[in-house]
PDB file of C-alpha atoms in Angstrom:
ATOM      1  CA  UNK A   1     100.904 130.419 149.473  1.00  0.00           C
ATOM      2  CA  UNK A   2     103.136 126.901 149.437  1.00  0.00           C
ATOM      3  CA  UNK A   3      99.827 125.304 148.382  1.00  0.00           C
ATOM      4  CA  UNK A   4      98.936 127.300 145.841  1.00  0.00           C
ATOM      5  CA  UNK A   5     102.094 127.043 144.302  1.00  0.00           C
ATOM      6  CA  UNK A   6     102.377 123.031 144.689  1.00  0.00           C
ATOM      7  CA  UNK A   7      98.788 123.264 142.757  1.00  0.00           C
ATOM      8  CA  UNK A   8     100.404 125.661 140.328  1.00  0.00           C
ATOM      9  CA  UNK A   9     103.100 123.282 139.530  1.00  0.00           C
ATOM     10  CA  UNK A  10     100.663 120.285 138.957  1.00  0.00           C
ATOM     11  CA  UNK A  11      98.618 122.329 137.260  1.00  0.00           C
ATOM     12  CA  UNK A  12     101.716 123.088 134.663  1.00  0.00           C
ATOM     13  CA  UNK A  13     103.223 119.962 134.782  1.00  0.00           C
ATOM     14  CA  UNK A  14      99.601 118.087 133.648  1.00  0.00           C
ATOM     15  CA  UNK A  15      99.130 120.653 130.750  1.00  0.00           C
ATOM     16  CA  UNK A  16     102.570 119.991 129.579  1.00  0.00           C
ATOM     17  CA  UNK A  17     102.465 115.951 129.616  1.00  0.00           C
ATOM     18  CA  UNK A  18      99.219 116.426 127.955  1.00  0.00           C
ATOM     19  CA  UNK A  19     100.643 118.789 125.262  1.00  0.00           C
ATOM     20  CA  UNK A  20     103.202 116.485 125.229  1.00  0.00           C
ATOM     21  CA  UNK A  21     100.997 113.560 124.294  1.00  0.00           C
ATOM     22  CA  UNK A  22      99.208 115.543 121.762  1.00  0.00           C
ATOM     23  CA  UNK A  23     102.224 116.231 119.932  1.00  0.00           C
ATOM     24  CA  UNK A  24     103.165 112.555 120.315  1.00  0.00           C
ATOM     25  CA  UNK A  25     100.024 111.842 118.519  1.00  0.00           C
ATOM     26  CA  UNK A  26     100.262 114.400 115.615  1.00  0.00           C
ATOM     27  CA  UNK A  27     103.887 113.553 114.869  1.00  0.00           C
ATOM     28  CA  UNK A  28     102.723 109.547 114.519  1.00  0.00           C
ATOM     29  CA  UNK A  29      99.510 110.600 112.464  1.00  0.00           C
ATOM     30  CA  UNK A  30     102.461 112.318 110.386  1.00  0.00           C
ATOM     31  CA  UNK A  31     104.894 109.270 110.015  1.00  0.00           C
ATOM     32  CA  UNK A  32     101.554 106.814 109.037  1.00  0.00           C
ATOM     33  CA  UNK A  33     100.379 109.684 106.704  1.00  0.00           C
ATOM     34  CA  UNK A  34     103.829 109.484 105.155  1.00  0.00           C
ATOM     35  CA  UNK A  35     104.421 105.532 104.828  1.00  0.00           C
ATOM     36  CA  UNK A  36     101.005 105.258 103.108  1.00  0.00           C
ATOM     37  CA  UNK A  37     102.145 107.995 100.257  1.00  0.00           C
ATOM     38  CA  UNK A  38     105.578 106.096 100.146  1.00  0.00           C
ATOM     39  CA  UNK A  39     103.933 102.851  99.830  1.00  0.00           C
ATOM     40  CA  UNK A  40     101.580 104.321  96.945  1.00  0.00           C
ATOM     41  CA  UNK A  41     104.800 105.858  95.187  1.00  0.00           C
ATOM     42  CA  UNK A  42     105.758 102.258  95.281  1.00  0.00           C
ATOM     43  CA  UNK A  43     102.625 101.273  93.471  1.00  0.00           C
ATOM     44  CA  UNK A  44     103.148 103.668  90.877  1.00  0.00           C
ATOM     45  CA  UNK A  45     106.598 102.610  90.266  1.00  0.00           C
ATOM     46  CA  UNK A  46     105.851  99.098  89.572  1.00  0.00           C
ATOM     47  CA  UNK A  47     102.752 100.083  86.768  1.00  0.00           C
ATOM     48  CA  UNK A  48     105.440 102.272  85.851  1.00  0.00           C
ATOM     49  CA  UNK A  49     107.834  99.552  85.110  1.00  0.00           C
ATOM     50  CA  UNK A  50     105.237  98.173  83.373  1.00  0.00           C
ATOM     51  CA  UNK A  51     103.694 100.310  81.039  1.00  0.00           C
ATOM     52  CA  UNK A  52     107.779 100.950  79.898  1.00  0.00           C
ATOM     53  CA  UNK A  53     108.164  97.512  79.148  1.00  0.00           C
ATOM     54  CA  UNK A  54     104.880  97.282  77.702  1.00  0.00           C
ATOM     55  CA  UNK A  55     106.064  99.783  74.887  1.00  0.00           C
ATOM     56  CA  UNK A  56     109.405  97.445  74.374  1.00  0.00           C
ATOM     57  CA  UNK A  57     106.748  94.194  74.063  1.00  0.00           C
ATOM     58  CA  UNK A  58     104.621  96.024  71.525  1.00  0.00           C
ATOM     59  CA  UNK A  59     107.803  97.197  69.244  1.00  0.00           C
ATOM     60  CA  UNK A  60     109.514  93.483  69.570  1.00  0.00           C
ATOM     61  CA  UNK A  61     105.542  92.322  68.400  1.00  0.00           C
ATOM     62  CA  UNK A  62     105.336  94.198  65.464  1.00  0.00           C
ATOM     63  CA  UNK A  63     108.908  93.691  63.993  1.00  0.00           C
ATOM     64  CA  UNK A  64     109.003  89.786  64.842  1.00  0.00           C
ATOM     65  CA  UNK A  65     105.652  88.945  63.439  1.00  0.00           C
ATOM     66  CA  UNK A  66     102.252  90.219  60.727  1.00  0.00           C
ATOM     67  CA  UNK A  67     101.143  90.843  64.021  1.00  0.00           C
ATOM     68  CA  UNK A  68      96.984  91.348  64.645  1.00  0.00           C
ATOM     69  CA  UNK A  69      96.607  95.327  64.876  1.00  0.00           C
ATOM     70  CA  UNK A  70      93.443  95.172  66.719  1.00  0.00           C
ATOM     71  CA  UNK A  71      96.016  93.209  69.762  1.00  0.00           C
ATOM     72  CA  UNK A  72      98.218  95.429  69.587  1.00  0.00           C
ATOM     73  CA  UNK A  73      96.058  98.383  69.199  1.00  0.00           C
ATOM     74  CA  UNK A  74      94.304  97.103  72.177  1.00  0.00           C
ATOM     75  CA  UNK A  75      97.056  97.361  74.692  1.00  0.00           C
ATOM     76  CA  UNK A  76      98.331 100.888  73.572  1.00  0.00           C
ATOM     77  CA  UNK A  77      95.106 102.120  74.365  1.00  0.00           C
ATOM     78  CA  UNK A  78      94.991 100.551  77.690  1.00  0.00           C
ATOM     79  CA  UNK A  79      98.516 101.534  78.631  1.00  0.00           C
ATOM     80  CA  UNK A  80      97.256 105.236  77.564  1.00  0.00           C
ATOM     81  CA  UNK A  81      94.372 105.089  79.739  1.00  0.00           C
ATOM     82  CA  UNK A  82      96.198 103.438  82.524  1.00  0.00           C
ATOM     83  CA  UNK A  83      98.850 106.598  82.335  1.00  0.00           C
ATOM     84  CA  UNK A  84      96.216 109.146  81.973  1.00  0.00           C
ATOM     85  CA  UNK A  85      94.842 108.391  85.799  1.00  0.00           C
ATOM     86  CA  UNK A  86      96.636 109.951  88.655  1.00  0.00           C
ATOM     87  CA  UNK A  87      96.028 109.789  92.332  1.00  0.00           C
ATOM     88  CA  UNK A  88      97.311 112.306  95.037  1.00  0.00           C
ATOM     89  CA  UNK A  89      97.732 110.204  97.855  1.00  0.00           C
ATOM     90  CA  UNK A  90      96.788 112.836 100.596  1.00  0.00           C
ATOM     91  CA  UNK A  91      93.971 113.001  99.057  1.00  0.00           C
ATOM     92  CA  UNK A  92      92.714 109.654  97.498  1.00  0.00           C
ATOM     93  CA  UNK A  93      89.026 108.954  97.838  1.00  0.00           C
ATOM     94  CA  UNK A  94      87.686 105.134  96.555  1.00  0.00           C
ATOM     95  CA  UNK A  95      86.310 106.327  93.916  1.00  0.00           C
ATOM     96  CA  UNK A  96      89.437 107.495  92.966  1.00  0.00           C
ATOM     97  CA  UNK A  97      91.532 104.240  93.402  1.00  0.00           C
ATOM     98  CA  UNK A  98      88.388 101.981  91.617  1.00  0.00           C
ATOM     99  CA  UNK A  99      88.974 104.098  88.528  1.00  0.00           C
ATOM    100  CA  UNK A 100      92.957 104.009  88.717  1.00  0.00           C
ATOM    101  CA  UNK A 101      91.982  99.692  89.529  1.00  0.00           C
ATOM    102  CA  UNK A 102      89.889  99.902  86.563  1.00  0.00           C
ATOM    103  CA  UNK A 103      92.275 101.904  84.422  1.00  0.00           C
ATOM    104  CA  UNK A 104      95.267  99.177  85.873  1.00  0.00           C
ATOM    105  CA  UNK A 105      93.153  96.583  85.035  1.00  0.00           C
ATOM    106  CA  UNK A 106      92.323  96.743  81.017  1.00  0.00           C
ATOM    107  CA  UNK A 107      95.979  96.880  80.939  1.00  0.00           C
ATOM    108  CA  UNK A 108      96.543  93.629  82.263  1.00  0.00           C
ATOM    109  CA  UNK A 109      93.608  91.986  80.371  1.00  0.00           C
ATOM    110  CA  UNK A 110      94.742  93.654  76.738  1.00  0.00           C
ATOM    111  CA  UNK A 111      98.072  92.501  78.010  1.00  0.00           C
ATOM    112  CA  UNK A 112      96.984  88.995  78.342  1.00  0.00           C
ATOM    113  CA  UNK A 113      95.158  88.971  75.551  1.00  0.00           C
ATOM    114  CA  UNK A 114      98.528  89.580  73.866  1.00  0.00           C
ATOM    115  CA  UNK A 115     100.527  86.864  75.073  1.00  0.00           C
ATOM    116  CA  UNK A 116      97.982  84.230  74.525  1.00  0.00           C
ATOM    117  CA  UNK A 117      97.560  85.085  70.842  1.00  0.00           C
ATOM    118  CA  UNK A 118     101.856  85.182  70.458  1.00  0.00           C
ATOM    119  CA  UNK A 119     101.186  81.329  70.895  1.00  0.00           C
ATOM    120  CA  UNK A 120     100.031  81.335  66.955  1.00  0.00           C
ATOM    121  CA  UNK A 121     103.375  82.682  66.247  1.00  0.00           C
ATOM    122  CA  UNK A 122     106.355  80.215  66.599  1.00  0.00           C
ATOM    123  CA  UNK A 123     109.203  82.549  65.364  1.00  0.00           C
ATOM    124  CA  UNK A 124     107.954  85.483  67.715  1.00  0.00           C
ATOM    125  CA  UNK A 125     108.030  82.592  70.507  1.00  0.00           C
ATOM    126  CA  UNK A 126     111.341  81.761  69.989  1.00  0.00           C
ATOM    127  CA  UNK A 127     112.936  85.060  69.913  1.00  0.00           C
ATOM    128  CA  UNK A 128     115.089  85.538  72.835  1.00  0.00           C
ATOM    129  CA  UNK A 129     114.118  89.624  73.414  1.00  0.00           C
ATOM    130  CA  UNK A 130     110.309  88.570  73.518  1.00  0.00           C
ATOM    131  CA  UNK A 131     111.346  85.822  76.056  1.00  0.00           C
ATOM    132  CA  UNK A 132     113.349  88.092  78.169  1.00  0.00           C
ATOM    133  CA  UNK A 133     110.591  90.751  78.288  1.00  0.00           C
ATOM    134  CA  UNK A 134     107.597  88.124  78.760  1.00  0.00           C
ATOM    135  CA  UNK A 135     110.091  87.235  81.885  1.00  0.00           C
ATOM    136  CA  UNK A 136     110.392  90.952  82.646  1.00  0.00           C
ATOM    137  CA  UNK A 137     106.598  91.543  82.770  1.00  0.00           C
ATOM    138  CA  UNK A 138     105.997  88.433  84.911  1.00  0.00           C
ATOM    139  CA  UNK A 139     108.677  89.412  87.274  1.00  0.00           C
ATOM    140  CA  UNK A 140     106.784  92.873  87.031  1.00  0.00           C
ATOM    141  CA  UNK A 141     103.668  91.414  87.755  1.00  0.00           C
ATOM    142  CA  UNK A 142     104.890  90.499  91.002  1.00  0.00           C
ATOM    143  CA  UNK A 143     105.935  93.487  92.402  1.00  0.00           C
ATOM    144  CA  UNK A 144     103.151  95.329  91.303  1.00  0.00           C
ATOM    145  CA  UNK A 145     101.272  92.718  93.693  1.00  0.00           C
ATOM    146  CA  UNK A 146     103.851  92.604  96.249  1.00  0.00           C
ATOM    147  CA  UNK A 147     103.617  96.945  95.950  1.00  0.00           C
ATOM    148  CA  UNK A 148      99.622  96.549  96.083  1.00  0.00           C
ATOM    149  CA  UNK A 149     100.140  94.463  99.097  1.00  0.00           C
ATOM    150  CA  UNK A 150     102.329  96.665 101.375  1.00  0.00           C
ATOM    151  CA  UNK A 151     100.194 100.028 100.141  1.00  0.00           C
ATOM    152  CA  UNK A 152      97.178  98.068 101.847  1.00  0.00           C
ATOM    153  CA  UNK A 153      99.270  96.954 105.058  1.00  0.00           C
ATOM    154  CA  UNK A 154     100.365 100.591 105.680  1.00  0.00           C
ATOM    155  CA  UNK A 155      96.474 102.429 104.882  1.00  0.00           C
ATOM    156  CA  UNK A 156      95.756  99.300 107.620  1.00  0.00           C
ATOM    157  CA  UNK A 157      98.634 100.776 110.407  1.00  0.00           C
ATOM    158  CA  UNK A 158      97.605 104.122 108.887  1.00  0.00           C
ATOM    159  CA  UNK A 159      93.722 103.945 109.284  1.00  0.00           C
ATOM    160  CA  UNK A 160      94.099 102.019 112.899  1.00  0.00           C
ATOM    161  CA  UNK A 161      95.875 104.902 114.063  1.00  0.00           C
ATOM    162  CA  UNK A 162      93.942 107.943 112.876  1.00  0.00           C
ATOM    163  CA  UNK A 163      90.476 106.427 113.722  1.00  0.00           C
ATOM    164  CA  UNK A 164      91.392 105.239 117.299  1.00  0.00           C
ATOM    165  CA  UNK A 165      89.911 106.879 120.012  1.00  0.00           C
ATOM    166  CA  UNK A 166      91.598 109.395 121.603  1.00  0.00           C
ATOM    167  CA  UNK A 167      93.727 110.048 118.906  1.00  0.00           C
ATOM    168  CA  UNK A 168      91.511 110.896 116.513  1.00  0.00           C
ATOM    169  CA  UNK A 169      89.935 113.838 119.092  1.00  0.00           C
ATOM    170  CA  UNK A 170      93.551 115.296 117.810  1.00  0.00           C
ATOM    171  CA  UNK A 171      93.756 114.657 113.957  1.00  0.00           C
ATOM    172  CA  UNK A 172      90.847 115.353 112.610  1.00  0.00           C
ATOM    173  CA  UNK A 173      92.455 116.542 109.759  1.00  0.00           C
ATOM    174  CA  UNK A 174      93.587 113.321 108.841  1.00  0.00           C
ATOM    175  CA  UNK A 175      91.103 110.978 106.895  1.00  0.00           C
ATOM    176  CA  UNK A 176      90.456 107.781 106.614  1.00  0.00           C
ATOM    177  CA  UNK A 177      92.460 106.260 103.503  1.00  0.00           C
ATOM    178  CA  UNK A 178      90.597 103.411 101.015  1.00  0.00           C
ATOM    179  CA  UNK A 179      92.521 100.037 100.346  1.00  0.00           C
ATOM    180  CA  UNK A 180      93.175  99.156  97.304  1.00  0.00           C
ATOM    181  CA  UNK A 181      90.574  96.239  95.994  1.00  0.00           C
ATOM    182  CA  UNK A 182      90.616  93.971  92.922  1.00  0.00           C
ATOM    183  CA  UNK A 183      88.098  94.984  89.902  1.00  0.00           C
ATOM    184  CA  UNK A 184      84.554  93.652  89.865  1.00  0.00           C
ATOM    185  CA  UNK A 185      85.144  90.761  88.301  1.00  0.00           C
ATOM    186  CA  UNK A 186      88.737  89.718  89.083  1.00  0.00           C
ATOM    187  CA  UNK A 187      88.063  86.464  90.167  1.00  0.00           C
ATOM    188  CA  UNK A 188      86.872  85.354  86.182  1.00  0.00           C
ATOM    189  CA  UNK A 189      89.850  84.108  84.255  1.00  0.00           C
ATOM    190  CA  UNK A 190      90.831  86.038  81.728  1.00  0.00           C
ATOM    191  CA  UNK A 191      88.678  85.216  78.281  1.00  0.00           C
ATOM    192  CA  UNK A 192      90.845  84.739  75.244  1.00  0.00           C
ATOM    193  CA  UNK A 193      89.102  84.799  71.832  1.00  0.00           C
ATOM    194  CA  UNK A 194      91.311  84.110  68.610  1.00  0.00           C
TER     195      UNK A 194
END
């Protein structure tokens, strides 16, 4: 009877430390499932930050200068496209992310296109609110790098996790998550025509 019950107890105390485990597991799936969508919300913030100053650039444009309306028209479009894409996180398949790249990325071109033409425009140079926003966007820039960056480090810890064996015998209803690339074509300069 004693040594049934001493097998009992192991019995029990095995199931428990591997429910245990499990739950260990899950709850970690959980917290890298949660820093990834935190990270993205970070990555939206900083377009975010963008496309607002973008509007402030364009209406500083127009009343400083006979500004080009093609140039102008140009990055309104692209910040309207860039705002109509959105991602859920949970969810986010490549496809999904090259479009919101793609989307991200004829902002920054039109955008560029922009400040290299304000160099035909001495006055609009000078004036201090264009300088303080060309500042703001560069600073902008950064973060929106620095956000892509960190987004990518935690789908790394996030996709490390999920995919390693044993834990993903327990969450299998966690996927893996796609890294945010550059766009085809990144690595060309920017053209410029006047």
């Amino acid at each position: 009877m004693k040594k049934w019950l001493i097998l009992g107890g192991v019995v029990v105390a095995f199931i428990a430390i591997i429910a245990f485990w499990s739950i260990g597991i899950k709850n970690n799936g959980l917290k890298y499932n949660q820093a990834v969508n935190k990270e993205w919300g970070n990555v939206n913030t900083a377009y975010q930050r963008r496309n607002d100053l973008i509007g402030n650039l364009v209406n500083t444009v127009k009343g400083a200068a006979d500004f080009e309306k093609s140039t102008l028209t140009a990055v309104i479009e692209a910040r309207a496209k860039a705002t109509a894409v959105t991602i859920d996180p949970s969810n986010v398949t490549p496809e999904q992310l090259a479009q919101f790249n793609q989307a991200q990325s004829g902002v920054s071109s039109s955008l560029s296109r922009l400040l290299v033409s304000v160099e035909q425009y001495p006055t609009l140079k000078a004036n201090e609110n264009f300088l303080k926003l060309q500042d703001e966007l560069a600073s902008t820039e950064n973060q929106i790098l620095t956000a892509r960056t960190r987004f990518n480090e935690s789908v790394q810890e996030y996709n490390g996790y999920v995919l390693a064996i044993p834990n993903n015998w327990f969450l299998s209803q966690y996927k893996e998550k796609p890294y945010f690339e550059a766009v085809a074509g990144a690595e060309k300069p920017v053209e410029v025509k006047f």
